[in-house]
CSV table of C-alpha atoms in Angstrom, one decimal:
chain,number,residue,atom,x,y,z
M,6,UNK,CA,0.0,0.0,0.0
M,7,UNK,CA,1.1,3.3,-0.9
M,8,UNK,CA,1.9,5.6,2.0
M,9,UNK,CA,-0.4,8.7,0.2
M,10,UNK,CA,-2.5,7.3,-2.2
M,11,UNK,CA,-4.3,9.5,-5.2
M,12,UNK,CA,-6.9,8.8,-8.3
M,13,UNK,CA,-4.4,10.0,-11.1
M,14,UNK,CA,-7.6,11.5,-13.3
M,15,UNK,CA,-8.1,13.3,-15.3
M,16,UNK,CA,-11.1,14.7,-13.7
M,17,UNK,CA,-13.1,16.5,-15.8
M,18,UNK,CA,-15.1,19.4,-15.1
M,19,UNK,CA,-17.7,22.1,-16.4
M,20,UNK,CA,-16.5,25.7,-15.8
M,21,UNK,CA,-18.3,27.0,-12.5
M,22,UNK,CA,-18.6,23.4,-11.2
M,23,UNK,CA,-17.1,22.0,-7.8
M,24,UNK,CA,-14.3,20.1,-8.4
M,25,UNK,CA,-13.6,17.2,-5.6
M,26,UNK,CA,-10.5,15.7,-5.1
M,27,UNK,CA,-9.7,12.6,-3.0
M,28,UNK,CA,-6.2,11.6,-0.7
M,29,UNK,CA,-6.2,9.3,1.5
M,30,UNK,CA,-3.3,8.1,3.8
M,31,UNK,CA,-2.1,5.1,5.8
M,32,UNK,CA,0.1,6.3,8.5
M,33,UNK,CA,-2.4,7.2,11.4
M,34,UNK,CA,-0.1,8.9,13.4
M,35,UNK,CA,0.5,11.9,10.2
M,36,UNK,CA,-0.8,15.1,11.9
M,37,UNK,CA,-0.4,17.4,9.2
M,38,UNK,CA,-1.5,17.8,5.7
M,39,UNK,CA,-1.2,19.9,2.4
M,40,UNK,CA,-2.2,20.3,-1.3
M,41,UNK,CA,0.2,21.6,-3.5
M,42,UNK,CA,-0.4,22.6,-7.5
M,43,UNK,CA,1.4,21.8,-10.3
M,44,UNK,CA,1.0,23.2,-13.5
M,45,UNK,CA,2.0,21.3,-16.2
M,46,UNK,CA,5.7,21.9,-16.7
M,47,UNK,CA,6.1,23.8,-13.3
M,48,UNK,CA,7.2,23.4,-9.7
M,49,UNK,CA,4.6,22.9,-7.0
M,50,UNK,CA,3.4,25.4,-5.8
M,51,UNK,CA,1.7,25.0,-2.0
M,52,UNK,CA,-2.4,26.4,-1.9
M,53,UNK,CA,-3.3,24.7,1.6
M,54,UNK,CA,-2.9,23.4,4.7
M,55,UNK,CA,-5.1,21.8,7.1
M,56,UNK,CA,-4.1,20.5,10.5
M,57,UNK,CA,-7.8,19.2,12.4
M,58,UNK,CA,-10.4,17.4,11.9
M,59,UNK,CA,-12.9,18.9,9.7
M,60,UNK,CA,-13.2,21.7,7.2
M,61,UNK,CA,-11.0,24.7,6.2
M,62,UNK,CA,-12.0,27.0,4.0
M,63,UNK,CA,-9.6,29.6,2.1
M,64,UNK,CA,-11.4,31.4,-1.3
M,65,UNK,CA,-12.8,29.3,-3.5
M,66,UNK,CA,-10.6,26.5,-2.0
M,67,UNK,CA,-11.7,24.1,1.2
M,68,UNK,CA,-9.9,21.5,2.6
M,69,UNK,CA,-11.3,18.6,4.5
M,70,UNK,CA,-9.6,16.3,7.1
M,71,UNK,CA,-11.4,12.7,8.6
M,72,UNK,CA,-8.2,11.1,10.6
M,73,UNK,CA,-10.5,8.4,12.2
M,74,UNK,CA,-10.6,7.9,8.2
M,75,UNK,CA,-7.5,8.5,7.5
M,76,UNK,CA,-8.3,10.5,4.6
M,77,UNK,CA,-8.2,14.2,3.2
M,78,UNK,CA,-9.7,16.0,0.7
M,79,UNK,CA,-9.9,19.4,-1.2
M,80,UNK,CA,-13.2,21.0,-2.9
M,81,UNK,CA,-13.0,23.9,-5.4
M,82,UNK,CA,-16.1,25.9,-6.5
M,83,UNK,CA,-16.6,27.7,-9.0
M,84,UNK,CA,-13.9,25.8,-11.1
M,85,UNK,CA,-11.9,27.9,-13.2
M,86,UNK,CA,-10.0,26.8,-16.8
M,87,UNK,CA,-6.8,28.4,-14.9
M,88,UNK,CA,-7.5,25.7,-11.9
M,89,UNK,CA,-6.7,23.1,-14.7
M,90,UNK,CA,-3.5,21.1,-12.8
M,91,UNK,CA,-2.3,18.6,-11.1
M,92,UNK,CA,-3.3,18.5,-7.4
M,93,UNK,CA,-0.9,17.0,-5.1
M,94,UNK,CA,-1.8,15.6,-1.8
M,95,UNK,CA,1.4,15.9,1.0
M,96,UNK,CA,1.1,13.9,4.4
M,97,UNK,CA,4.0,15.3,7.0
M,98,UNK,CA,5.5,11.2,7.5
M,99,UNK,CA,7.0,10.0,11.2
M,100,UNK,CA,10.1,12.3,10.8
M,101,UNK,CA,8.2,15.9,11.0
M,102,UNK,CA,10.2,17.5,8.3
M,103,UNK,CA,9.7,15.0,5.7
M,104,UNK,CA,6.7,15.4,3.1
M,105,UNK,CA,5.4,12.3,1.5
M,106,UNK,CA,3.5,13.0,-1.8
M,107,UNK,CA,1.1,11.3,-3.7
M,108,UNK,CA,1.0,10.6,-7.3
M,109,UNK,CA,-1.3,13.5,-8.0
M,110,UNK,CA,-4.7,14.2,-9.5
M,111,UNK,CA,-5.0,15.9,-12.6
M,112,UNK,CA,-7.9,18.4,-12.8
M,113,UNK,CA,-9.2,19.3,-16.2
M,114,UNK,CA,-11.6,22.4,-16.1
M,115,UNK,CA,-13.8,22.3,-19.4
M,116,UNK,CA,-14.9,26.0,-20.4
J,10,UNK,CA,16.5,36.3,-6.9
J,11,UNK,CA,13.7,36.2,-4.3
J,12,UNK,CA,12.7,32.1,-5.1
J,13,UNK,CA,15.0,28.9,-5.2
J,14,UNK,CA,17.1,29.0,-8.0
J,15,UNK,CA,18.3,25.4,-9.4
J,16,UNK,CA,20.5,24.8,-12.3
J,17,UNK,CA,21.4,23.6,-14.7
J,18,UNK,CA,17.4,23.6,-15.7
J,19,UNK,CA,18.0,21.3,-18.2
J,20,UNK,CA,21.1,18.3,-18.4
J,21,UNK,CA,21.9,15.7,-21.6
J,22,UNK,CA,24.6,13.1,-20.7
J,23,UNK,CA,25.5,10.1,-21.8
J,24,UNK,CA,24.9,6.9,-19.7
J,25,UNK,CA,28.0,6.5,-17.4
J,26,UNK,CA,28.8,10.0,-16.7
J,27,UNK,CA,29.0,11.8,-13.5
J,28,UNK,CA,26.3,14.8,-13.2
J,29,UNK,CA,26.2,17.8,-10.2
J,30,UNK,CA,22.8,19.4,-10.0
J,31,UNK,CA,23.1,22.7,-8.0
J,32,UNK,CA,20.2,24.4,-5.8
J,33,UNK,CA,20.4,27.6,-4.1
J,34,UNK,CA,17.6,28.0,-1.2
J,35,UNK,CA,15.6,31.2,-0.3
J,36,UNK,CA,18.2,33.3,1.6
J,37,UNK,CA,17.2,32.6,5.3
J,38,UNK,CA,15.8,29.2,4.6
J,39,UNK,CA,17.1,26.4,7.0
J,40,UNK,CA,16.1,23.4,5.6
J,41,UNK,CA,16.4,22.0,2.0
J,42,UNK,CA,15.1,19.2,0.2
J,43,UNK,CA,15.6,17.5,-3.0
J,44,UNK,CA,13.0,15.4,-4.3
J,45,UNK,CA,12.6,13.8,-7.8
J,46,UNK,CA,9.8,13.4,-9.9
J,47,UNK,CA,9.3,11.4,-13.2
J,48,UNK,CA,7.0,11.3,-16.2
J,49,UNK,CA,3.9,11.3,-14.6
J,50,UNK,CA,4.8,10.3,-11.3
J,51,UNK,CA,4.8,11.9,-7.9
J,52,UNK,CA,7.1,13.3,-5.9
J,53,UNK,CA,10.2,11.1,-4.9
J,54,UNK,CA,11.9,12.4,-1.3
J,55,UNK,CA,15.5,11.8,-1.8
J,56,UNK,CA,16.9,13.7,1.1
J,57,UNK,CA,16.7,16.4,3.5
J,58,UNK,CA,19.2,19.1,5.3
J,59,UNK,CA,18.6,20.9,8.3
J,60,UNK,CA,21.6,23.2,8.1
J,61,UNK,CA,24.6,21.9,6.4
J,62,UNK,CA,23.9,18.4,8.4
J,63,UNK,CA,21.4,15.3,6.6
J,64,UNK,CA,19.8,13.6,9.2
J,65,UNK,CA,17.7,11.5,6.7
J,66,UNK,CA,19.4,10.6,3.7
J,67,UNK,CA,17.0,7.3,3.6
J,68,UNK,CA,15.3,8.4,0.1
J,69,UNK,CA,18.9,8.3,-1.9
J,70,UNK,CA,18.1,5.7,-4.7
J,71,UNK,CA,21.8,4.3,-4.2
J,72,UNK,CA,25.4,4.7,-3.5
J,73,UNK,CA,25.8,6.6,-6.6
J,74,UNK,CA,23.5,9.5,-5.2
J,75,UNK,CA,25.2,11.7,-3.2
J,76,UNK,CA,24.2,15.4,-1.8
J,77,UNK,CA,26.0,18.2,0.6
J,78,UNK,CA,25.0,21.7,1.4
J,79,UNK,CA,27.9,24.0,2.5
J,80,UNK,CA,27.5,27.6,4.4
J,81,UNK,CA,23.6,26.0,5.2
J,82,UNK,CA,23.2,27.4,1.8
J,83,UNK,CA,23.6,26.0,-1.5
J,84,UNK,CA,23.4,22.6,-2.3
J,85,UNK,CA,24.7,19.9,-4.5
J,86,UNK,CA,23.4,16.6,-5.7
J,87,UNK,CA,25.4,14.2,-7.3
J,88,UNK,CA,25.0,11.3,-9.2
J,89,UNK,CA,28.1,9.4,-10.3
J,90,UNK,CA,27.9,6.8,-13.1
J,91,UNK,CA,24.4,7.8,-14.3
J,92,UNK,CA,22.1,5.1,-15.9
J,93,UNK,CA,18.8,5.7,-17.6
J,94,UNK,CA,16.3,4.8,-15.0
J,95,UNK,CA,18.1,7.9,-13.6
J,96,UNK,CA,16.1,10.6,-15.8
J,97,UNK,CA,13.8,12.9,-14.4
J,98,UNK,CA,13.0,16.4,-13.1
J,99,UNK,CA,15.3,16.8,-9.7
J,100,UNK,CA,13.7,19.6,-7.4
J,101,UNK,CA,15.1,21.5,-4.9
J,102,UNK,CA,12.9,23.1,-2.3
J,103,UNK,CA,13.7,24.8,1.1
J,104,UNK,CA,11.8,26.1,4.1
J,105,UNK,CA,12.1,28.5,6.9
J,106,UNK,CA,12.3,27.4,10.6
J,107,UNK,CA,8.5,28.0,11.3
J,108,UNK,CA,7.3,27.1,7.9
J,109,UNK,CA,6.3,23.4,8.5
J,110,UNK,CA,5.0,21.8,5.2
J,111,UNK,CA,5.4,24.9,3.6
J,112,UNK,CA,8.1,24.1,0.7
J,113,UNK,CA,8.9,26.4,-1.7
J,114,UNK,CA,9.8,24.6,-5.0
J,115,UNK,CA,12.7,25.3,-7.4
J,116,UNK,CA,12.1,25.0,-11.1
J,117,UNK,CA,13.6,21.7,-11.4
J,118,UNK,CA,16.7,20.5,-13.4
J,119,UNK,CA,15.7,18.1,-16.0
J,120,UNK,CA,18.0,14.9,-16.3
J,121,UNK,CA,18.0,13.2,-19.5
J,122,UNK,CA,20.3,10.0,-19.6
J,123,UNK,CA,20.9,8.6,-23.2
């Protein structure tokens, strides 16, 4: 089993639709957790953190955390043909410092 | 510059070769990472300084990887005797002391072995 596990995608989307993507996780004892975006030829770029159990909201962006579930997710409304990327899910591993990545989710935004 | 600045962006060799990929952090930035990323693929953690020190060096692929960071600034990965499974985008990204999972991303060097 994959330490941070992600559907690669695509996922396709209307413009002005909510756009759900999925990470889930197998080390319970991970306390912290981000998404990063990639554009397609670019570096990652970080858009959110969350830290507790349930839902953080930052713009159009909300992130949602289940630990009991061991699983993380991140919602954007209103989807955008700019928010077209790949979404990476990042789970803080046993050693604080060290990000674990998933494969990524890439989010296609039809206009 | 302002972000992490990695070069060369973009590296040809032939299989066998020695390579030195070079990242210079955000000035300020304690730790530094260097992950790698192929076709597709997520992020691979390679290692990680904290300082000029690498407590975890536990993601090097093999004894031909190496890395160091001198004046907890710049850094240098190495790969001696490159083979093709060794081609991908190498990214550097540091942090500040508070900054958690907050990693600010290089734009890569792009290994090509032939």
């Amino acid at each position: 089993q994959k330490e941070v596990e992600q559907n690669s995608g695509p996922l396709s989307v209307p413009e002005g639709a909510i756009a759900s993507l999925n990470c889930t996780y197998s080390d319970r004892v991970s306390q912290s957790f981000f998404w990063y975006r990639q554009y397609s030829g670019k570096s990652p770029e970080l858009i959110m953190s969350i830290y507790s159990n349930g839902d953080k909201e930052d713009g159009r962006f909300t992130a949602q955390l289940n630990k009991a579930s061991q699983y993380v997710s991140l919602l954007i409304r209103d989807s955008q043909p700019s928010d077209s990327a790949t979404y990476l899910c990042a789970v803080e591993g046993r050693s604080s410092y060290k990000l674990i990545f998933g494969s990524g989710t890439r989010l296609l935004v039809r206009p | 510059g302002a972000g992490v600045s990695q070069s060369p962006s973009n590296k040809v060799t032939e299989k066998g070769k020695d390579v030195e990929l070079r990242c210079d952090p955000i000035s300020g930035h304690t730790a530094l990472y260097w992950y790698r990323q192929s076709l597709g693929q997520g992020l691979e953690f390679l290692i990680y300084f904290q300082g000029n020190s690498a407590p975890d060096k536990s993601g090097l692929p093999s004894d031909r990887f190496s890395a160091e960071r001198t004046g907890g600034s710049v850094s240098t990965l190495t790969i001696q005797r490159t083979q093709q499974e060794d081609s991908a985008v190498y990214l550097c990204a540091s942090s500040s002391p508070s900054g958690g999972g907050e990693l600010f991303f290089g734009e890569g060097s792009r290994l090509t072995v032939l």
